[in-house]
Amino acid sequence: MSARSLPVVNRQPIVVAVQALRQTLLGRDAPPGRPLLARWPRLARHATPVGLLAALGLFWITLAVESDWGLPTPIAVLFAAMTVAPLLALPRRPLLAWRLTVLALLVCTFNAPDDTPGPWTPPLALGSIAVVAVVVARVDRPVLAWVVAITAVPVLTLVRAENRAAVLALLGALAIVGDLIRHNRQSRRALAAQTELSEREQDRRAVLEERTRIARELHDVVAHHMSLIAVQAETAPYRLTDVPAPAAAEFAAIAGSARDALIDMRRLLGVLRSESTGPQTAPQPDLADLGAMVEATRRAGLPVTLDAGPVDAGRVPAPVGLAAYRIVQEGLANAARHAAGAAVRVTVHAGRSTLAVRVQNAPADATDARPGTETGAGHGLTGMRERAVSLGGTFTAGPLPDGGYAVTAELPFEAEDGDR
Protein backbone atom coordinates (compact mmCIF):
# COMPACT_ATOMS: atom_id res chain seq x y z
CA MET A 1 0.00 0.00 0.00
CA SER A 2 1.59 3.27 -1.13
CA ALA A 3 1.87 6.37 1.02
CA ARG A 4 -0.45 8.27 -1.29
CA SER A 5 -3.29 5.80 -0.66
CA LEU A 6 -3.18 6.19 3.14
CA PRO A 7 -6.35 7.76 4.56
CA VAL A 8 -6.06 11.33 5.74
CA VAL A 9 -6.82 11.66 9.45
CA ASN A 10 -8.69 14.77 10.51
CA ARG A 11 -6.90 15.89 13.65
CA GLN A 12 -9.19 18.83 14.34
CA PRO A 13 -11.69 16.90 16.56
CA ILE A 14 -8.81 15.33 18.48
CA VAL A 15 -7.20 18.71 19.09
CA VAL A 16 -10.53 20.18 20.21
CA ALA A 17 -11.13 17.25 22.57
CA VAL A 18 -7.66 17.53 24.13
CA GLN A 19 -8.02 21.28 24.61
CA ALA A 20 -11.45 20.81 26.15
CA LEU A 21 -10.08 18.18 28.56
CA ARG A 22 -7.28 20.53 29.59
CA GLN A 23 -9.81 23.31 30.11
CA THR A 24 -12.05 21.00 32.15
CA LEU A 25 -9.35 19.78 34.50
CA LEU A 26 -6.88 22.65 34.73
CA GLY A 27 -8.14 25.56 32.66
CA ARG A 28 -9.53 28.89 33.68
CA ASP A 29 -12.98 28.94 35.14
CA ALA A 30 -16.11 29.88 33.25
CA PRO A 31 -17.02 33.59 33.47
CA PRO A 32 -19.51 34.36 36.24
CA GLY A 33 -23.08 34.59 35.03
CA ARG A 34 -25.76 37.08 35.93
CA PRO A 35 -26.65 36.89 39.64
CA LEU A 36 -29.82 34.97 40.30
CA LEU A 37 -31.34 37.83 42.30
CA ALA A 38 -30.19 40.65 40.00
CA ARG A 39 -33.79 41.66 39.29
CA TRP A 40 -34.53 42.01 43.01
CA PRO A 41 -31.77 44.17 44.53
CA ARG A 42 -33.40 44.20 47.97
CA LEU A 43 -33.22 40.42 48.15
CA ALA A 44 -29.73 40.36 46.62
CA ARG A 45 -28.37 42.32 49.58
CA HIS A 46 -29.35 39.47 51.89
CA ALA A 47 -28.17 36.67 49.58
CA THR A 48 -24.68 36.33 51.07
CA PRO A 49 -25.64 36.04 54.77
CA VAL A 50 -28.56 33.73 53.96
CA GLY A 51 -26.26 31.55 51.82
CA LEU A 52 -23.66 31.32 54.57
CA LEU A 53 -26.32 30.33 57.09
CA ALA A 54 -27.63 27.68 54.68
CA ALA A 55 -24.10 26.33 54.13
CA LEU A 56 -23.55 26.19 57.90
CA GLY A 57 -26.81 24.31 58.36
CA LEU A 58 -25.90 21.89 55.56
CA PHE A 59 -22.54 21.33 57.23
CA TRP A 60 -24.18 20.35 60.53
CA ILE A 61 -26.70 18.11 58.77
CA THR A 62 -23.94 16.30 56.88
CA LEU A 63 -21.87 16.00 60.04
CA ALA A 64 -24.84 14.44 61.85
CA VAL A 65 -25.48 11.96 59.03
CA GLU A 66 -21.82 10.94 58.83
CA SER A 67 -21.71 10.52 62.61
CA ASP A 68 -24.81 8.30 62.50
CA TRP A 69 -23.05 6.16 59.90
CA GLY A 70 -20.31 5.46 62.43
CA LEU A 71 -17.48 7.57 61.05
CA PRO A 72 -14.98 9.11 63.47
CA THR A 73 -15.52 12.78 64.20
CA PRO A 74 -12.43 14.08 62.32
CA ILE A 75 -13.39 12.17 59.16
CA ALA A 76 -17.02 13.24 59.51
CA VAL A 77 -15.93 16.88 59.79
CA LEU A 78 -13.71 16.49 56.68
CA PHE A 79 -16.53 14.92 54.66
CA ALA A 80 -18.97 17.63 55.76
CA ALA A 81 -16.50 20.32 54.71
CA MET A 82 -16.00 18.62 51.33
CA THR A 83 -19.77 18.57 50.89
CA VAL A 84 -20.23 22.27 51.57
CA ALA A 85 -17.10 23.63 49.80
CA PRO A 86 -18.41 23.13 46.20
CA LEU A 87 -21.62 25.00 46.98
CA LEU A 88 -19.66 27.98 48.36
CA ALA A 89 -17.52 28.16 45.19
CA LEU A 90 -20.42 27.58 42.79
CA PRO A 91 -21.66 31.19 42.24
CA ARG A 92 -18.29 32.55 41.05
CA ARG A 93 -16.20 29.46 40.22
CA PRO A 94 -18.48 26.80 38.73
CA LEU A 95 -15.70 24.64 37.26
CA LEU A 96 -13.80 24.70 40.55
CA ALA A 97 -17.01 23.72 42.33
CA TRP A 98 -17.45 20.78 39.93
CA ARG A 99 -13.85 19.62 40.49
CA LEU A 100 -14.39 19.69 44.25
CA THR A 101 -17.65 17.81 43.77
CA VAL A 102 -15.98 15.01 41.78
CA LEU A 103 -13.30 14.77 44.46
CA ALA A 104 -15.98 14.54 47.15
CA LEU A 105 -17.87 11.86 45.22
CA LEU A 106 -14.71 9.78 44.99
CA VAL A 107 -13.60 10.26 48.62
CA CYS A 108 -16.78 10.44 50.73
CA THR A 109 -17.82 6.82 50.18
CA PHE A 110 -17.43 5.06 53.53
CA ASN A 111 -19.90 3.20 55.76
CA ALA A 112 -23.06 3.95 53.75
CA PRO A 113 -26.05 1.85 54.89
CA ASP A 114 -27.31 -0.89 52.58
CA ASP A 115 -30.68 0.77 52.00
CA THR A 116 -29.16 3.91 50.36
CA PRO A 117 -29.03 4.07 46.52
CA GLY A 118 -25.42 5.22 46.61
CA PRO A 119 -22.48 5.59 48.93
CA TRP A 120 -23.08 9.32 49.50
CA THR A 121 -25.04 11.29 52.02
CA PRO A 122 -28.23 13.00 50.80
CA PRO A 123 -26.68 16.52 51.13
CA LEU A 124 -23.72 15.46 48.98
CA ALA A 125 -25.94 13.80 46.37
CA LEU A 126 -28.32 16.78 46.10
CA GLY A 127 -25.46 19.27 46.14
CA SER A 128 -23.71 17.36 43.35
CA ILE A 129 -26.86 17.54 41.22
CA ALA A 130 -27.07 21.30 41.79
CA VAL A 131 -23.39 21.81 40.88
CA VAL A 132 -23.64 19.75 37.69
CA ALA A 133 -26.85 21.56 36.67
CA VAL A 134 -25.15 24.96 36.98
CA VAL A 135 -21.90 23.92 35.31
CA VAL A 136 -23.48 22.35 32.19
CA ALA A 137 -25.41 25.60 31.64
CA ARG A 138 -22.26 27.72 31.79
CA VAL A 139 -19.57 25.87 29.77
CA ASP A 140 -19.14 25.22 26.07
CA ARG A 141 -20.27 21.96 24.49
CA PRO A 142 -16.81 20.24 24.35
CA VAL A 143 -16.18 21.02 28.03
CA LEU A 144 -19.74 19.92 28.83
CA ALA A 145 -19.05 16.51 27.24
CA TRP A 146 -15.99 16.01 29.44
CA VAL A 147 -17.87 17.16 32.55
CA VAL A 148 -20.59 14.58 31.94
CA ALA A 149 -18.09 11.82 31.12
CA ILE A 150 -15.94 12.42 34.19
CA THR A 151 -18.97 12.76 36.47
CA ALA A 152 -20.23 9.41 35.19
CA VAL A 153 -17.06 7.65 36.46
CA PRO A 154 -18.01 7.62 40.19
CA VAL A 155 -21.60 6.84 39.19
CA LEU A 156 -20.55 3.73 37.24
CA THR A 157 -18.06 2.58 39.85
CA LEU A 158 -19.78 3.38 43.14
CA VAL A 159 -23.56 3.44 42.59
CA ARG A 160 -25.37 0.12 42.95
CA ALA A 161 -26.17 -1.64 39.68
CA GLU A 162 -29.95 -1.36 40.06
CA ASN A 163 -29.71 2.45 40.43
CA ARG A 164 -27.08 3.28 37.82
CA ALA A 165 -29.49 3.66 34.91
CA ALA A 166 -31.65 6.18 36.78
CA VAL A 167 -28.63 8.23 37.90
CA LEU A 168 -27.12 8.22 34.41
CA ALA A 169 -30.47 9.24 32.91
CA LEU A 170 -30.65 12.14 35.36
CA LEU A 171 -27.11 13.17 34.44
CA GLY A 172 -27.95 13.06 30.71
CA ALA A 173 -31.12 15.08 31.23
CA LEU A 174 -29.19 17.72 33.14
CA ALA A 175 -26.64 17.92 30.30
CA ILE A 176 -29.33 18.34 27.62
CA VAL A 177 -31.29 20.95 29.53
CA GLY A 178 -28.14 22.85 30.47
CA ASP A 179 -26.94 22.91 26.86
CA LEU A 180 -30.32 24.23 25.72
CA ILE A 181 -30.24 26.96 28.38
CA ARG A 182 -26.71 27.98 27.40
CA HIS A 183 -27.60 28.06 23.68
CA ASN A 184 -30.71 30.11 24.40
CA ARG A 185 -28.71 32.59 26.49
CA GLN A 186 -26.09 32.96 23.75
CA SER A 187 -28.79 33.50 21.11
CA ARG A 188 -30.41 36.24 23.18
CA ARG A 189 -27.06 37.95 23.74
CA ALA A 190 -26.24 37.78 20.03
CA LEU A 191 -29.68 39.16 19.14
CA ALA A 192 -29.32 42.00 21.64
CA ALA A 193 -25.85 42.85 20.28
CA GLN A 194 -27.13 42.78 16.69
CA THR A 195 -30.09 44.97 17.62
CA GLU A 196 -27.81 47.49 19.30
CA LEU A 197 -25.50 47.47 16.29
CA SER A 198 -28.45 48.02 13.93
CA GLU A 199 -29.71 50.93 16.02
CA ARG A 200 -26.27 52.55 16.03
CA GLU A 201 -26.01 52.05 12.26
CA GLN A 202 -29.43 53.60 11.73
CA ASP A 203 -28.51 56.60 13.88
CA ARG A 204 -25.23 57.03 12.03
CA ARG A 205 -26.99 56.77 8.67
CA ALA A 206 -29.60 59.30 9.74
CA VAL A 207 -26.86 61.75 10.78
CA LEU A 208 -25.04 61.29 7.47
CA GLU A 209 -28.24 61.76 5.48
CA GLU A 210 -29.05 64.92 7.41
CA ARG A 211 -25.55 66.29 6.85
CA THR A 212 -25.84 65.51 3.14
CA ARG A 213 -29.17 67.29 2.92
CA ILE A 214 -27.73 70.32 4.73
CA ALA A 215 -24.77 70.34 2.34
CA ARG A 216 -27.10 70.24 -0.67
CA GLU A 217 -29.10 73.16 0.66
CA LEU A 218 -25.98 75.18 1.43
CA HIS A 219 -24.73 74.41 -2.07
CA ASP A 220 -27.79 76.08 -3.56
CA VAL A 221 -27.27 79.17 -1.41
CA VAL A 222 -23.52 79.46 -2.07
CA ALA A 223 -24.01 78.77 -5.79
CA HIS A 224 -26.42 81.70 -5.97
CA HIS A 225 -23.83 84.04 -4.43
CA MET A 226 -21.09 82.72 -6.72
CA SER A 227 -23.29 83.34 -9.74
CA LEU A 228 -23.85 86.91 -8.61
CA ILE A 229 -20.09 87.38 -8.20
CA ALA A 230 -19.46 86.04 -11.69
CA VAL A 231 -22.14 88.23 -13.27
CA GLN A 232 -21.03 91.36 -11.43
CA ALA A 233 -17.39 90.78 -12.30
CA GLU A 234 -18.24 90.30 -16.00
CA THR A 235 -20.50 93.34 -16.24
CA ALA A 236 -18.39 95.70 -14.12
CA PRO A 237 -16.18 96.88 -17.03
CA TYR A 238 -19.30 97.82 -19.02
CA ARG A 239 -20.97 99.62 -16.11
CA LEU A 240 -17.90 101.65 -15.21
CA THR A 241 -16.23 104.29 -17.34
CA ASP A 242 -12.53 104.49 -18.12
CA VAL A 243 -11.66 101.11 -16.58
CA PRO A 244 -7.90 100.53 -16.86
CA ALA A 245 -6.78 97.44 -18.70
CA PRO A 246 -5.25 95.79 -15.57
CA ALA A 247 -8.53 96.29 -13.68
CA ALA A 248 -10.54 94.87 -16.59
CA ALA A 249 -8.24 91.83 -16.64
CA GLU A 250 -8.67 91.43 -12.87
CA PHE A 251 -12.46 91.55 -13.27
CA ALA A 252 -12.20 88.89 -15.97
CA ALA A 253 -10.02 86.72 -13.70
CA ILE A 254 -12.56 87.06 -10.87
CA ALA A 255 -15.38 86.06 -13.21
CA GLY A 256 -13.39 83.08 -14.47
CA SER A 257 -12.56 81.92 -10.96
CA ALA A 258 -16.23 82.20 -10.00
CA ARG A 259 -17.25 80.15 -13.03
CA ASP A 260 -14.67 77.49 -12.21
CA ALA A 261 -15.89 77.38 -8.61
CA LEU A 262 -19.47 76.89 -9.85
CA ILE A 263 -18.36 73.99 -12.02
CA ASP A 264 -16.58 72.36 -9.06
CA MET A 265 -19.63 72.87 -6.85
CA ARG A 266 -21.87 71.23 -9.44
CA ARG A 267 -19.54 68.23 -9.46
CA LEU A 268 -19.66 68.15 -5.65
CA LEU A 269 -23.44 68.29 -5.77
CA GLY A 270 -23.46 65.35 -8.15
CA VAL A 271 -21.67 63.32 -5.49
CA LEU A 272 -23.98 64.44 -2.68
CA ARG A 273 -27.26 64.06 -4.54
CA SER A 274 -28.37 60.54 -5.34
CA GLU A 275 -30.22 59.64 -8.50
CA SER A 276 -33.41 58.92 -6.56
CA THR A 277 -33.41 62.40 -5.05
CA GLY A 278 -33.36 64.28 -8.32
CA PRO A 279 -32.58 67.93 -8.80
CA GLN A 280 -34.20 70.42 -6.42
CA THR A 281 -35.50 73.35 -8.41
CA ALA A 282 -37.62 75.01 -5.71
CA PRO A 283 -36.07 78.04 -3.98
CA GLN A 284 -34.77 77.49 -0.47
CA PRO A 285 -36.91 79.02 2.32
CA ASP A 286 -35.66 81.70 4.68
CA LEU A 287 -36.91 83.89 7.53
CA ALA A 288 -39.44 85.61 5.31
CA ASP A 289 -41.30 82.30 4.92
CA LEU A 290 -41.77 81.69 8.67
CA GLY A 291 -45.17 83.41 8.73
CA ALA A 292 -46.54 81.20 5.96
CA MET A 293 -45.28 78.05 7.68
CA VAL A 294 -46.78 79.06 11.03
CA GLU A 295 -50.10 79.87 9.37
CA ALA A 296 -50.14 76.45 7.69
CA THR A 297 -49.44 74.83 11.05
CA ARG A 298 -52.37 76.69 12.61
CA ARG A 299 -54.66 75.44 9.86
CA ALA A 300 -53.50 71.92 10.69
CA GLY A 301 -54.88 72.34 14.22
CA LEU A 302 -51.81 73.24 16.29
CA PRO A 303 -52.15 76.57 18.19
CA VAL A 304 -48.94 78.42 17.33
CA THR A 305 -47.88 81.95 18.24
CA LEU A 306 -45.06 83.59 16.27
CA ASP A 307 -42.92 86.28 17.89
CA ALA A 308 -40.50 87.27 15.15
CA GLY A 309 -39.47 90.61 16.62
CA PRO A 310 -37.64 93.19 14.51
CA VAL A 311 -35.92 90.66 12.21
CA ASP A 312 -34.54 92.07 8.96
CA ALA A 313 -34.45 89.05 6.68
CA GLY A 314 -32.21 90.89 4.26
CA ARG A 315 -29.54 91.48 6.93
CA VAL A 316 -29.38 87.81 7.94
CA PRO A 317 -27.28 85.65 5.55
CA ALA A 318 -29.16 83.04 3.56
CA PRO A 319 -27.52 79.96 5.24
CA VAL A 320 -28.49 81.28 8.69
CA GLY A 321 -32.05 82.05 7.57
CA LEU A 322 -32.37 78.58 6.03
CA ALA A 323 -31.08 76.89 9.21
CA ALA A 324 -33.48 78.92 11.36
CA TYR A 325 -36.41 78.01 9.11
CA ARG A 326 -35.55 74.28 9.26
CA ILE A 327 -35.12 74.36 13.05
CA VAL A 328 -38.53 75.99 13.50
CA GLN A 329 -40.04 73.53 11.03
CA GLU A 330 -38.67 70.51 12.87
CA GLY A 331 -39.59 72.01 16.25
CA LEU A 332 -43.22 72.44 15.18
CA ALA A 333 -43.26 68.89 13.81
CA ASN A 334 -41.98 67.52 17.12
CA ALA A 335 -44.56 69.54 19.07
CA ALA A 336 -47.35 68.22 16.87
CA ARG A 337 -46.03 64.68 17.24
CA HIS A 338 -45.35 64.56 20.98
CA ALA A 339 -47.63 67.26 22.44
CA ALA A 340 -50.67 67.33 20.20
CA GLY A 341 -53.07 70.12 21.16
CA ALA A 342 -50.57 71.98 23.36
CA ALA A 343 -49.91 75.68 22.73
CA VAL A 344 -46.64 76.41 20.93
CA ARG A 345 -44.69 79.67 20.89
CA VAL A 346 -42.05 80.37 18.24
CA THR A 347 -39.57 83.17 19.03
CA VAL A 348 -37.06 84.50 16.51
CA HIS A 349 -34.92 87.51 17.48
CA ALA A 350 -31.91 88.90 15.65
CA GLY A 351 -29.18 90.72 17.51
CA ARG A 352 -26.13 92.44 16.10
CA SER A 353 -24.35 89.17 15.34
CA THR A 354 -26.61 86.35 16.59
CA LEU A 355 -29.99 85.00 15.52
CA ALA A 356 -31.85 83.41 18.48
CA VAL A 357 -34.49 80.78 17.67
CA ARG A 358 -36.73 79.13 20.27
CA VAL A 359 -39.67 76.74 19.86
CA GLN A 360 -41.48 76.08 23.15
CA ASN A 361 -44.60 74.03 23.72
CA ALA A 362 -46.81 73.74 26.78
CA PRO A 363 -47.40 70.39 28.53
CA ALA A 364 -49.38 67.91 26.46
CA ASP A 365 -53.04 67.50 27.34
CA ALA A 366 -53.96 63.84 27.78
CA THR A 367 -57.41 64.48 26.33
CA ASP A 368 -55.86 65.83 23.13
CA ALA A 369 -53.28 63.08 22.73
CA ARG A 370 -53.29 61.13 19.52
CA PRO A 371 -52.81 57.47 20.34
CA GLY A 372 -51.86 56.47 16.85
CA THR A 373 -49.19 59.12 16.35
CA GLU A 374 -45.76 57.81 15.50
CA THR A 375 -43.11 58.79 18.00
CA GLY A 376 -40.14 58.74 15.62
CA ALA A 377 -36.56 57.78 16.28
CA GLY A 378 -35.18 61.07 17.62
CA HIS A 379 -33.33 62.06 14.43
CA GLY A 380 -35.04 65.47 14.26
CA LEU A 381 -33.03 66.78 17.21
CA THR A 382 -29.88 65.44 15.61
CA GLY A 383 -30.64 67.34 12.40
CA MET A 384 -31.32 70.58 14.24
CA ARG A 385 -28.09 70.25 16.22
CA GLU A 386 -26.14 69.53 13.02
CA ARG A 387 -27.49 72.69 11.39
CA ALA A 388 -26.60 74.87 14.36
CA VAL A 389 -23.12 73.39 14.78
CA SER A 390 -22.38 73.66 11.05
CA LEU A 391 -22.79 77.45 11.37
CA GLY A 392 -20.71 77.67 14.55
CA GLY A 393 -23.75 78.09 16.78
CA THR A 394 -25.19 76.31 19.78
CA PHE A 395 -28.27 74.14 20.25
CA THR A 396 -30.09 72.92 23.36
CA ALA A 397 -33.24 70.86 23.80
CA GLY A 398 -34.96 69.49 26.86
CA PRO A 399 -38.05 69.42 29.06
CA LEU A 400 -39.18 72.43 31.07
CA PRO A 401 -40.09 72.52 34.78
CA ASP A 402 -43.80 72.92 33.97
CA GLY A 403 -43.82 69.76 31.83
CA GLY A 404 -43.39 71.45 28.47
CA TYR A 405 -40.50 71.20 26.06
CA ALA A 406 -38.24 73.74 24.36
CA VAL A 407 -35.58 73.76 21.68
CA THR A 408 -33.25 76.76 21.50
CA ALA A 409 -30.62 77.63 18.91
CA GLU A 410 -28.25 80.57 18.65
CA LEU A 411 -26.85 81.08 15.16
CA PRO A 412 -23.98 83.57 14.76
CA PHE A 413 -23.69 85.55 11.55
CA GLU A 414 -21.93 88.47 9.98
CA ALA A 415 -24.39 90.96 8.57
CA GLU A 416 -24.22 91.43 4.83
CA ASP A 417 -23.69 95.18 5.34
CA GLY A 418 -20.43 94.44 7.16
CA ASP A 419 -21.65 95.06 10.74
CA ARG A 420 -20.90 92.44 13.35
CSV table of C-alpha atoms in Angstrom, one decimal, residues 84-232:
chain,number,residue,atom,x,y,z
A,84,VAL,CA,-20.2,22.3,51.6
A,85,ALA,CA,-17.1,23.6,49.8
A,86,PRO,CA,-18.4,23.1,46.2
A,87,LEU,CA,-21.6,25.0,47.0
A,88,LEU,CA,-19.7,28.0,48.4
A,89,ALA,CA,-17.5,28.2,45.2
A,90,LEU,CA,-20.4,27.6,42.8
A,91,PRO,CA,-21.7,31.2,42.2
A,92,ARG,CA,-18.3,32.6,41.0
A,93,ARG,CA,-16.2,29.5,40.2
A,94,PRO,CA,-18.5,26.8,38.7
A,95,LEU,CA,-15.7,24.6,37.3
A,96,LEU,CA,-13.8,24.7,40.6
A,97,ALA,CA,-17.0,23.7,42.3
A,98,TRP,CA,-17.4,20.8,39.9
A,99,ARG,CA,-13.8,19.6,40.5
A,100,LEU,CA,-14.4,19.7,44.3
A,101,THR,CA,-17.6,17.8,43.8
A,102,VAL,CA,-16.0,15.0,41.8
A,103,LEU,CA,-13.3,14.8,44.5
A,104,ALA,CA,-16.0,14.5,47.1
A,105,LEU,CA,-17.9,11.9,45.2
A,106,LEU,CA,-14.7,9.8,45.0
A,107,VAL,CA,-13.6,10.3,48.6
A,108,CYS,CA,-16.8,10.4,50.7
A,109,THR,CA,-17.8,6.8,50.2
A,110,PHE,CA,-17.4,5.1,53.5
A,111,ASN,CA,-19.9,3.2,55.8
A,112,ALA,CA,-23.1,4.0,53.8
A,113,PRO,CA,-26.0,1.8,54.9
A,114,ASP,CA,-27.3,-0.9,52.6
A,115,ASP,CA,-30.7,0.8,52.0
A,116,THR,CA,-29.2,3.9,50.4
A,117,PRO,CA,-29.0,4.1,46.5
A,118,GLY,CA,-25.4,5.2,46.6
A,119,PRO,CA,-22.5,5.6,48.9
A,120,TRP,CA,-23.1,9.3,49.5
A,121,THR,CA,-25.0,11.3,52.0
A,122,PRO,CA,-28.2,13.0,50.8
A,123,PRO,CA,-26.7,16.5,51.1
A,124,LEU,CA,-23.7,15.5,49.0
A,125,ALA,CA,-25.9,13.8,46.4
A,126,LEU,CA,-28.3,16.8,46.1
A,127,GLY,CA,-25.5,19.3,46.1
A,128,SER,CA,-23.7,17.4,43.3
A,129,ILE,CA,-26.9,17.5,41.2
A,130,ALA,CA,-27.1,21.3,41.8
A,131,VAL,CA,-23.4,21.8,40.9
A,132,VAL,CA,-23.6,19.7,37.7
A,133,ALA,CA,-26.9,21.6,36.7
A,134,VAL,CA,-25.2,25.0,37.0
A,135,VAL,CA,-21.9,23.9,35.3
A,136,VAL,CA,-23.5,22.4,32.2
A,137,ALA,CA,-25.4,25.6,31.6
A,138,ARG,CA,-22.3,27.7,31.8
A,139,VAL,CA,-19.6,25.9,29.8
A,140,ASP,CA,-19.1,25.2,26.1
A,141,ARG,CA,-20.3,22.0,24.5
A,142,PRO,CA,-16.8,20.2,24.3
A,143,VAL,CA,-16.2,21.0,28.0
A,144,LEU,CA,-19.7,19.9,28.8
A,145,ALA,CA,-19.0,16.5,27.2
A,146,TRP,CA,-16.0,16.0,29.4
A,147,VAL,CA,-17.9,17.2,32.6
A,148,VAL,CA,-20.6,14.6,31.9
A,149,ALA,CA,-18.1,11.8,31.1
A,150,ILE,CA,-15.9,12.4,34.2
A,151,THR,CA,-19.0,12.8,36.5
A,152,ALA,CA,-20.2,9.4,35.2
A,153,VAL,CA,-17.1,7.7,36.5
A,154,PRO,CA,-18.0,7.6,40.2
A,155,VAL,CA,-21.6,6.8,39.2
A,156,LEU,CA,-20.5,3.7,37.2
A,157,THR,CA,-18.1,2.6,39.8
A,158,LEU,CA,-19.8,3.4,43.1
A,159,VAL,CA,-23.6,3.4,42.6
A,160,ARG,CA,-25.4,0.1,42.9
A,161,ALA,CA,-26.2,-1.6,39.7
A,162,GLU,CA,-30.0,-1.4,40.1
A,163,ASN,CA,-29.7,2.5,40.4
A,164,ARG,CA,-27.1,3.3,37.8
A,165,ALA,CA,-29.5,3.7,34.9
A,166,ALA,CA,-31.7,6.2,36.8
A,167,VAL,CA,-28.6,8.2,37.9
A,168,LEU,CA,-27.1,8.2,34.4
A,169,ALA,CA,-30.5,9.2,32.9
A,170,LEU,CA,-30.7,12.1,35.4
A,171,LEU,CA,-27.1,13.2,34.4
A,172,GLY,CA,-27.9,13.1,30.7
A,173,ALA,CA,-31.1,15.1,31.2
A,174,LEU,CA,-29.2,17.7,33.1
A,175,ALA,CA,-26.6,17.9,30.3
A,176,ILE,CA,-29.3,18.3,27.6
A,177,VAL,CA,-31.3,21.0,29.5
A,178,GLY,CA,-28.1,22.9,30.5
A,179,ASP,CA,-26.9,22.9,26.9
A,180,LEU,CA,-30.3,24.2,25.7
A,181,ILE,CA,-30.2,27.0,28.4
A,182,ARG,CA,-26.7,28.0,27.4
A,183,HIS,CA,-27.6,28.1,23.7
A,184,ASN,CA,-30.7,30.1,24.4
A,185,ARG,CA,-28.7,32.6,26.5
A,186,GLN,CA,-26.1,33.0,23.8
A,187,SER,CA,-28.8,33.5,21.1
A,188,ARG,CA,-30.4,36.2,23.2
A,189,ARG,CA,-27.1,37.9,23.7
A,190,ALA,CA,-26.2,37.8,20.0
A,191,LEU,CA,-29.7,39.2,19.1
A,192,ALA,CA,-29.3,42.0,21.6
A,193,ALA,CA,-25.8,42.8,20.3
A,194,GLN,CA,-27.1,42.8,16.7
A,195,THR,CA,-30.1,45.0,17.6
A,196,GLU,CA,-27.8,47.5,19.3
A,197,LEU,CA,-25.5,47.5,16.3
A,198,SER,CA,-28.4,48.0,13.9
A,199,GLU,CA,-29.7,50.9,16.0
A,200,ARG,CA,-26.3,52.6,16.0
A,201,GLU,CA,-26.0,52.1,12.3
A,202,GLN,CA,-29.4,53.6,11.7
A,203,ASP,CA,-28.5,56.6,13.9
A,204,ARG,CA,-25.2,57.0,12.0
A,205,ARG,CA,-27.0,56.8,8.7
A,206,ALA,CA,-29.6,59.3,9.7
A,207,VAL,CA,-26.9,61.7,10.8
A,208,LEU,CA,-25.0,61.3,7.5
A,209,GLU,CA,-28.2,61.8,5.5
A,210,GLU,CA,-29.0,64.9,7.4
A,211,ARG,CA,-25.5,66.3,6.8
A,212,THR,CA,-25.8,65.5,3.1
A,213,ARG,CA,-29.2,67.3,2.9
A,214,ILE,CA,-27.7,70.3,4.7
A,215,ALA,CA,-24.8,70.3,2.3
A,216,ARG,CA,-27.1,70.2,-0.7
A,217,GLU,CA,-29.1,73.2,0.7
A,218,LEU,CA,-26.0,75.2,1.4
A,219,HIS,CA,-24.7,74.4,-2.1
A,220,ASP,CA,-27.8,76.1,-3.6
A,221,VAL,CA,-27.3,79.2,-1.4
A,222,VAL,CA,-23.5,79.5,-2.1
A,223,ALA,CA,-24.0,78.8,-5.8
A,224,HIS,CA,-26.4,81.7,-6.0
A,225,HIS,CA,-23.8,84.0,-4.4
A,226,MET,CA,-21.1,82.7,-6.7
A,227,SER,CA,-23.3,83.3,-9.7
A,228,LEU,CA,-23.8,86.9,-8.6
A,229,ILE,CA,-20.1,87.4,-8.2
A,230,ALA,CA,-19.5,86.0,-11.7
A,231,VAL,CA,-22.1,88.2,-13.3
A,232,GLN,CA,-21.0,91.4,-11.4
